[in-house]
Amino acid sequence: MSLVELVLAQAARTPDATALIAGDGTRLSYGELRRRVLAVRDGLRAAGLAPGDGVLFSVRPSLDSLVLAVAVVAAGGHVIFADPGAGPEMFSARMRLARPRWSAAESLLYAASRLAPVRAYARRRGLLLPNLSKLDVQRHVYTGRRLPGVPGGALSLSALLASPADDPVAECHLSGGSASGNAAGISSAPDAPGLLPEQRTESPDHGGDVPAAVIFTSGTTAHPRAVVHTEASLTAALELLRARVPFGPGDVVHTDQLMLGLPTLISGACWSLPPLGATPAVFLDQLRERGATHTYAVPVQLAEVLDVGPLPDSLRHVLLGSAPAPAPLLRRAVAAAPQAQVLSVYAMTEILPVAIATAAEKLAHTASGAPGDLVGVPLPGVAVRLGDDGELLLAGPNRCSGYLGDPPLDWLPTGDLARLDEQGRIVLSGRKKDMLIRGSFNLYPGLYEPAVTALPGVAEAAFIGLPDPVHGDERVVLAVVPDPSADPASLPARLRRELSDVIDHAALPDEIVLLPALPRTGRARKLDRAALRTLLQEQREAGR
């Protein structure tokens, strides 16, 4: 069954159960979720959404955005995630590549991108928005109440939600209306606009399935990069996660992550959404009030939540991802939720998930003195091999079909350097692009940072290279965020004594710098090495 079929089948089985709780506490039953998805699906089809149409999606996480995204896929389209705040040039380059036929956005965003006073206000706040109403698309859909700036003829999501929906019981496939499955239901339209030939050809893992989601991740204005996932790859990913982290009716999963929320709905559990920009205190309050059994957080976010107070006894699983989880945080999490499994998920946009390790496994690996970041045994179906330079290469049914505009992938190059230990577990050594050069020695920060953060008094640590004007090599700087219990005055000297016992002599830093925090970027709050390098360089120049 496809992803959409699985969600709607569960909704048909338990129509009275609560499917979703919004950030403001609004509840939606499975029966109402099913009705809304089908109503919007039918309304989109009636308005001309055709199989293969791409829909630019500019709606923040909410009940409405979830319904709309699932309905687009149910109607045979695919959702294009491209941040309109990325800057006009980058946004234009992404649109030239993705060629959306539809645009879906909040009415406020249409107003902010079209009306001169609002655009000027946004510009003063550092936000340069494209004029979404000028996009070369067939149709617009807006959420929220209509505001000046919403294009004429745009469809209202509220109106679509209020329309009647056909009962799907007699349909064998929700997306394409074909009894033979998704490939026959959608890819029978070989000239579907917005899809390049490379995304319509057969591949070993995806059987000719067409996109369900196109996610822009990186690249330049000359070469933007977008990950293409099909219903097949997304369904495989959700089933892998659901098999490793079981949940079902009666469970409450508190997260804003789509890839954890969707398996929640497939399983009949309740998806609890935190409000946009939730503070750590609000996040923790909702964990307690809603009786959450599962939650997901990036490591920095969990640390901030733990600073507020203890986790509720209702939690059975605490998932961490999007960035390495340092040993001190893992120990805090285990102590704060002794009744729960604390899991670290290794995944990337291109393949979700890859491996899952318990906090106990990661802490034992660090305590053993073994280098690198243990991320666990590859999940069933995930194929692993190492390139000649040690780069981790991945394949499997949950892997994306490739990058938009590029040929399909056989093996996904991750950019991570890795090894497999004697138990077949993946151990990351660092990012290829983060490598520092010191004479003939190549220093990979990710190989040593876990060992440094495991030392007493260290909350976070990062290796950065700064140009050495004398020797031409990079001067290796270790940036450390002290633990609140540490004595900052004595910490650098103590680290110099202890580092030689936990990392290679050739990796010992030239300099140790204490910082109140490490710069981070994006929703995942990942370490921003470029910003850290700039910060340290500025501090060096100011100290001259």
Short mmCIF file of N, CA and C in Angstrom, two decimals, residues 193-312:
data_model
loop_
_atom_site.label_atom_id
_atom_site.label_comp_id
_atom_site.label_asym_id
_atom_site.label_seq_id
_atom_site.Cartn_x
_atom_site.Cartn_y
_atom_site.Cartn_z
N PRO A 193 4.00 17.45 -16.83
CA PRO A 193 4.86 18.63 -16.68
C PRO A 193 5.53 18.66 -15.33
N GLY A 194 6.71 19.23 -15.30
CA GLY A 194 7.44 19.36 -14.04
C GLY A 194 8.33 18.19 -13.73
N LEU A 195 8.19 17.07 -14.48
CA LEU A 195 9.03 15.91 -14.25
C LEU A 195 10.00 15.76 -15.40
N LEU A 196 11.26 15.61 -15.07
CA LEU A 196 12.27 15.42 -16.09
C LEU A 196 12.34 13.94 -16.45
N PRO A 197 12.81 13.60 -17.65
CA PRO A 197 12.88 12.19 -18.04
C PRO A 197 13.63 11.33 -17.03
N GLU A 198 14.66 11.90 -16.38
CA GLU A 198 15.44 11.10 -15.45
C GLU A 198 14.61 10.61 -14.28
N GLN A 199 13.56 11.39 -13.92
CA GLN A 199 12.73 10.97 -12.79
C GLN A 199 11.59 10.06 -13.22
N ARG A 200 11.44 9.80 -14.55
CA ARG A 200 10.34 8.94 -15.00
C ARG A 200 10.83 7.58 -15.45
N THR A 201 12.13 7.32 -15.35
CA THR A 201 12.65 6.05 -15.82
C THR A 201 12.68 5.04 -14.69
N GLU A 202 12.72 3.77 -15.07
CA GLU A 202 12.77 2.70 -14.09
C GLU A 202 14.10 2.73 -13.36
N SER A 203 14.11 2.41 -12.09
CA SER A 203 15.35 2.25 -11.34
C SER A 203 15.20 1.03 -10.45
N PRO A 204 16.29 0.39 -10.03
CA PRO A 204 16.18 -0.86 -9.29
C PRO A 204 15.36 -0.76 -8.02
N ASP A 205 15.44 0.37 -7.33
CA ASP A 205 14.78 0.48 -6.03
C ASP A 205 13.37 1.05 -6.11
N HIS A 206 13.03 1.72 -7.21
CA HIS A 206 11.80 2.51 -7.18
C HIS A 206 10.78 2.14 -8.24
N GLY A 207 11.09 1.23 -9.15
CA GLY A 207 10.08 0.69 -10.04
C GLY A 207 9.36 1.72 -10.86
N GLY A 208 9.99 2.81 -11.25
CA GLY A 208 9.32 3.79 -12.11
C GLY A 208 8.40 4.72 -11.37
N ASP A 209 8.37 4.66 -10.03
CA ASP A 209 7.50 5.54 -9.25
C ASP A 209 7.90 6.99 -9.48
N VAL A 210 6.93 7.87 -9.49
CA VAL A 210 7.21 9.29 -9.73
C VAL A 210 7.27 10.03 -8.40
N PRO A 211 7.74 11.27 -8.38
CA PRO A 211 7.95 11.97 -7.12
C PRO A 211 6.68 12.18 -6.29
N ALA A 212 6.86 12.09 -4.98
CA ALA A 212 5.84 12.52 -4.03
C ALA A 212 6.30 13.78 -3.33
N ALA A 213 7.62 13.93 -3.18
CA ALA A 213 8.19 15.11 -2.51
C ALA A 213 9.51 15.48 -3.16
N VAL A 214 9.68 16.76 -3.40
CA VAL A 214 10.93 17.32 -3.91
C VAL A 214 11.41 18.32 -2.87
N ILE A 215 12.60 18.09 -2.32
CA ILE A 215 13.07 18.86 -1.17
C ILE A 215 14.40 19.53 -1.52
N PHE A 216 14.40 20.84 -1.62
CA PHE A 216 15.64 21.57 -1.89
C PHE A 216 16.47 21.64 -0.62
N THR A 217 17.72 21.27 -0.75
CA THR A 217 18.58 21.18 0.43
C THR A 217 19.79 22.09 0.38
N SER A 218 20.38 22.26 -0.79
CA SER A 218 21.65 22.99 -0.84
C SER A 218 21.90 23.42 -2.28
N GLY A 219 23.16 23.58 -2.61
CA GLY A 219 23.52 23.97 -3.96
C GLY A 219 23.72 25.47 -4.10
N THR A 220 23.96 25.90 -5.32
CA THR A 220 24.17 27.30 -5.63
C THR A 220 23.10 27.78 -6.59
N THR A 221 23.13 29.06 -6.90
CA THR A 221 22.15 29.57 -7.86
C THR A 221 22.38 28.95 -9.23
N ALA A 222 23.63 28.59 -9.53
CA ALA A 222 23.93 27.96 -10.82
C ALA A 222 23.52 26.49 -10.81
N HIS A 223 23.65 25.84 -9.67
CA HIS A 223 23.35 24.42 -9.59
C HIS A 223 22.59 24.11 -8.29
N PRO A 224 21.32 24.49 -8.20
CA PRO A 224 20.54 24.13 -7.01
C PRO A 224 20.37 22.62 -6.91
N ARG A 225 20.21 22.13 -5.72
CA ARG A 225 20.10 20.67 -5.52
C ARG A 225 18.80 20.36 -4.79
N ALA A 226 18.05 19.42 -5.35
CA ALA A 226 16.78 19.02 -4.75
C ALA A 226 16.69 17.50 -4.71
N VAL A 227 16.37 16.98 -3.54
CA VAL A 227 16.20 15.54 -3.34
C VAL A 227 14.80 15.14 -3.81
N VAL A 228 14.72 14.05 -4.57
CA VAL A 228 13.44 13.55 -5.07
C VAL A 228 13.08 12.26 -4.36
N HIS A 229 11.99 12.29 -3.61
CA HIS A 229 11.47 11.07 -2.97
C HIS A 229 10.16 10.67 -3.64
N THR A 230 9.97 9.36 -3.79
CA THR A 230 8.72 8.83 -4.33
C THR A 230 7.86 8.32 -3.18
N GLU A 231 6.62 7.97 -3.49
CA GLU A 231 5.79 7.34 -2.46
C GLU A 231 6.44 6.05 -1.99
N ALA A 232 7.07 5.32 -2.91
CA ALA A 232 7.71 4.05 -2.55
C ALA A 232 8.84 4.28 -1.56
N SER A 233 9.71 5.25 -1.82
CA SER A 233 10.85 5.47 -0.92
C SER A 233 10.38 6.02 0.43
N LEU A 234 9.38 6.89 0.41
CA LEU A 234 8.87 7.43 1.67
C LEU A 234 8.16 6.36 2.49
N THR A 235 7.38 5.53 1.82
CA THR A 235 6.68 4.45 2.52
C THR A 235 7.68 3.49 3.14
N ALA A 236 8.73 3.14 2.39
CA ALA A 236 9.76 2.25 2.93
C ALA A 236 10.44 2.88 4.15
N ALA A 237 10.70 4.17 4.09
CA ALA A 237 11.33 4.86 5.20
C ALA A 237 10.44 4.83 6.44
N LEU A 238 9.16 5.11 6.25
CA LEU A 238 8.24 5.13 7.38
C LEU A 238 8.11 3.74 8.01
N GLU A 239 8.08 2.72 7.18
CA GLU A 239 7.94 1.36 7.71
C GLU A 239 9.19 0.94 8.48
N LEU A 240 10.37 1.37 8.01
CA LEU A 240 11.60 1.06 8.73
C LEU A 240 11.59 1.70 10.12
N LEU A 241 11.18 2.95 10.18
CA LEU A 241 11.15 3.65 11.46
C LEU A 241 10.11 3.04 12.39
N ARG A 242 8.96 2.69 11.81
CA ARG A 242 7.88 2.12 12.63
C ARG A 242 8.27 0.74 13.19
N ALA A 243 9.05 -0.01 12.43
CA ALA A 243 9.48 -1.32 12.89
C ALA A 243 10.49 -1.21 14.03
N ARG A 244 11.35 -0.18 13.98
CA ARG A 244 12.39 -0.03 15.00
C ARG A 244 11.88 0.70 16.23
N VAL A 245 10.94 1.62 16.04
CA VAL A 245 10.39 2.40 17.15
C VAL A 245 8.89 2.17 17.18
N PRO A 246 8.45 1.08 17.78
CA PRO A 246 7.04 0.73 17.71
C PRO A 246 6.15 1.70 18.47
N PHE A 247 5.04 2.06 17.83
CA PHE A 247 3.98 2.79 18.52
C PHE A 247 2.66 2.43 17.88
N GLY A 248 1.58 2.68 18.61
CA GLY A 248 0.26 2.29 18.14
C GLY A 248 -0.82 3.02 18.90
N PRO A 249 -2.07 2.56 18.80
CA PRO A 249 -3.18 3.23 19.48
C PRO A 249 -2.88 3.43 20.96
N GLY A 250 -3.16 4.64 21.42
CA GLY A 250 -2.91 4.99 22.81
C GLY A 250 -1.61 5.74 23.02
N ASP A 251 -0.70 5.65 22.05
CA ASP A 251 0.55 6.38 22.17
C ASP A 251 0.38 7.82 21.69
N VAL A 252 1.21 8.71 22.23
CA VAL A 252 1.21 10.13 21.84
C VAL A 252 2.63 10.50 21.44
N VAL A 253 2.80 10.91 20.19
CA VAL A 253 4.12 11.21 19.65
C VAL A 253 4.22 12.73 19.47
N HIS A 254 5.08 13.37 20.25
CA HIS A 254 5.18 14.83 20.26
C HIS A 254 6.36 15.26 19.39
N THR A 255 6.06 15.82 18.23
CA THR A 255 7.12 16.21 17.31
C THR A 255 6.53 17.09 16.20
N ASP A 256 7.41 17.89 15.57
CA ASP A 256 7.00 18.62 14.38
C ASP A 256 7.63 18.00 13.13
N GLN A 257 8.22 16.81 13.28
CA GLN A 257 8.90 16.14 12.19
C GLN A 257 7.92 15.28 11.38
N LEU A 258 7.77 15.60 10.10
CA LEU A 258 6.84 14.87 9.24
C LEU A 258 7.19 13.39 9.18
N MET A 259 8.48 13.07 9.13
CA MET A 259 8.89 11.69 8.97
C MET A 259 8.71 10.85 10.23
N LEU A 260 8.38 11.45 11.34
CA LEU A 260 7.97 10.72 12.53
C LEU A 260 6.46 10.82 12.71
N GLY A 261 5.88 11.94 12.27
CA GLY A 261 4.44 12.11 12.39
C GLY A 261 3.65 11.19 11.49
N LEU A 262 4.11 10.98 10.26
CA LEU A 262 3.37 10.11 9.34
C LEU A 262 3.31 8.66 9.80
N PRO A 263 4.42 8.04 10.25
CA PRO A 263 4.27 6.68 10.79
C PRO A 263 3.40 6.64 12.04
N THR A 264 3.34 7.75 12.76
CA THR A 264 2.42 7.83 13.90
C THR A 264 0.98 7.63 13.42
N LEU A 265 0.62 8.34 12.35
CA LEU A 265 -0.75 8.23 11.83
C LEU A 265 -1.01 6.87 11.21
N ILE A 266 -0.01 6.29 10.57
CA ILE A 266 -0.18 4.95 9.99
C ILE A 266 -0.43 3.91 11.08
N SER A 267 0.12 4.17 12.27
CA SER A 267 0.03 3.21 13.37
C SER A 267 -1.21 3.39 14.24
N GLY A 268 -1.95 4.46 14.03
CA GLY A 268 -3.13 4.69 14.85
C GLY A 268 -2.84 5.42 16.15
N ALA A 269 -1.61 5.92 16.31
CA ALA A 269 -1.27 6.71 17.50
C ALA A 269 -1.69 8.16 17.28
N CYS A 270 -1.44 9.00 18.27
CA CYS A 270 -1.81 10.41 18.20
C CYS A 270 -0.56 11.24 17.95
N TRP A 271 -0.61 12.07 16.93
CA TRP A 271 0.50 12.97 16.60
C TRP A 271 0.24 14.31 17.28
N SER A 272 1.13 14.66 18.22
CA SER A 272 1.03 15.91 18.96
C SER A 272 2.03 16.90 18.38
N LEU A 273 1.53 18.00 17.84
CA LEU A 273 2.37 19.02 17.22
C LEU A 273 2.66 20.15 18.21
N PRO A 274 3.93 20.47 18.45
CA PRO A 274 4.22 21.65 19.27
C PRO A 274 3.93 22.91 18.45
N PRO A 275 3.66 24.02 19.11
CA PRO A 275 3.43 25.26 18.36
C PRO A 275 4.71 25.73 17.69
N LEU A 276 4.55 26.54 16.64
CA LEU A 276 5.70 27.08 15.94
C LEU A 276 6.56 27.89 16.90
N GLY A 277 7.86 27.66 16.87
CA GLY A 277 8.75 28.41 17.73
C GLY A 277 8.56 28.14 19.21
N ALA A 278 8.10 26.95 19.54
CA ALA A 278 7.85 26.62 20.95
C ALA A 278 9.12 26.78 21.79
N THR A 279 9.00 27.44 22.91
CA THR A 279 10.13 27.56 23.83
C THR A 279 10.36 26.21 24.49
N PRO A 280 11.55 25.98 25.06
CA PRO A 280 11.77 24.72 25.77
C PRO A 280 10.74 24.47 26.88
N ALA A 281 10.32 25.53 27.55
CA ALA A 281 9.34 25.38 28.63
C ALA A 281 7.99 24.92 28.08
N VAL A 282 7.56 25.51 26.97
CA VAL A 282 6.29 25.11 26.37
C VAL A 282 6.39 23.67 25.85
N PHE A 283 7.50 23.33 25.21
CA PHE A 283 7.68 21.98 24.70
C PHE A 283 7.57 20.96 25.84
N LEU A 284 8.23 21.25 26.96
CA LEU A 284 8.19 20.34 28.11
C LEU A 284 6.80 20.29 28.72
N ASP A 285 6.12 21.44 28.85
CA ASP A 285 4.76 21.46 29.40
C ASP A 285 3.82 20.58 28.57
N GLN A 286 3.96 20.65 27.24
CA GLN A 286 3.07 19.86 26.39
C GLN A 286 3.42 18.37 26.45
N LEU A 287 4.69 18.04 26.62
CA LEU A 287 5.04 16.63 26.83
C LEU A 287 4.29 16.08 28.04
N ARG A 288 4.24 16.89 29.09
CA ARG A 288 3.59 16.45 30.33
C ARG A 288 2.07 16.46 30.19
N GLU A 289 1.51 17.57 29.70
CA GLU A 289 0.05 17.71 29.63
C GLU A 289 -0.59 16.68 28.70
N ARG A 290 0.10 16.35 27.62
CA ARG A 290 -0.48 15.44 26.62
C ARG A 290 -0.10 13.99 26.85
N GLY A 291 0.68 13.73 27.89
CA GLY A 291 1.07 12.36 28.20
C GLY A 291 1.89 11.72 27.09
N ALA A 292 2.84 12.46 26.56
CA ALA A 292 3.63 11.98 25.43
C ALA A 292 4.37 10.70 25.78
N THR A 293 4.31 9.74 24.86
CA THR A 293 5.05 8.49 25.02
C THR A 293 6.32 8.48 24.18
N HIS A 294 6.35 9.32 23.13
CA HIS A 294 7.50 9.41 22.25
C HIS A 294 7.74 10.88 21.92
N THR A 295 8.99 11.24 21.76
CA THR A 295 9.29 12.59 21.30
C THR A 295 10.59 12.58 20.51
N TYR A 296 10.78 13.63 19.72
CA TYR A 296 11.98 13.79 18.92
C TYR A 296 12.52 15.20 19.16
N ALA A 297 13.84 15.29 19.21
CA ALA A 297 14.47 16.61 19.36
C ALA A 297 15.87 16.56 18.77
N VAL A 298 16.33 17.69 18.30
CA VAL A 298 17.75 17.78 17.96
C VAL A 298 18.49 17.93 19.28
N PRO A 299 19.76 17.51 19.34
CA PRO A 299 20.46 17.50 20.64
C PRO A 299 20.44 18.83 21.39
N VAL A 300 20.66 19.93 20.69
CA VAL A 300 20.66 21.23 21.37
C VAL A 300 19.30 21.52 21.97
N GLN A 301 18.24 21.18 21.25
CA GLN A 301 16.89 21.41 21.76
C GLN A 301 16.62 20.59 23.01
N LEU A 302 17.02 19.33 23.01
CA LEU A 302 16.80 18.50 24.20
C LEU A 302 17.57 19.05 25.39
N ALA A 303 18.79 19.52 25.16
CA ALA A 303 19.57 20.10 26.26
C ALA A 303 18.83 21.28 26.87
N GLU A 304 18.23 22.11 26.01
CA GLU A 304 17.48 23.27 26.51
C GLU A 304 16.23 22.83 27.28
N VAL A 305 15.58 21.76 26.83
CA VAL A 305 14.40 21.25 27.54
C VAL A 305 14.81 20.70 28.91
N LEU A 306 15.93 19.97 28.96
CA LEU A 306 16.39 19.40 30.23
C LEU A 306 16.80 20.49 31.21
N ASP A 307 17.23 21.64 30.68
CA ASP A 307 17.57 22.76 31.57
C ASP A 307 16.34 23.28 32.31
N VAL A 308 15.15 23.08 31.69
CA VAL A 308 13.91 23.58 32.29
C VAL A 308 13.44 22.68 33.42
N GLY A 309 13.53 21.35 33.20
CA GLY A 309 13.04 20.44 34.22
C GLY A 309 13.07 19.00 33.75
N PRO A 310 12.65 18.06 34.61
CA PRO A 310 12.71 16.63 34.28
C PRO A 310 11.67 16.25 33.23
N LEU A 311 11.96 15.19 32.49
CA LEU A 311 11.03 14.69 31.48
C LEU A 311 9.93 13.88 32.17
N PRO A 312 8.74 13.81 31.57
CA PRO A 312 7.63 13.09 32.21
C PRO A 312 7.84 11.58 32.19
#
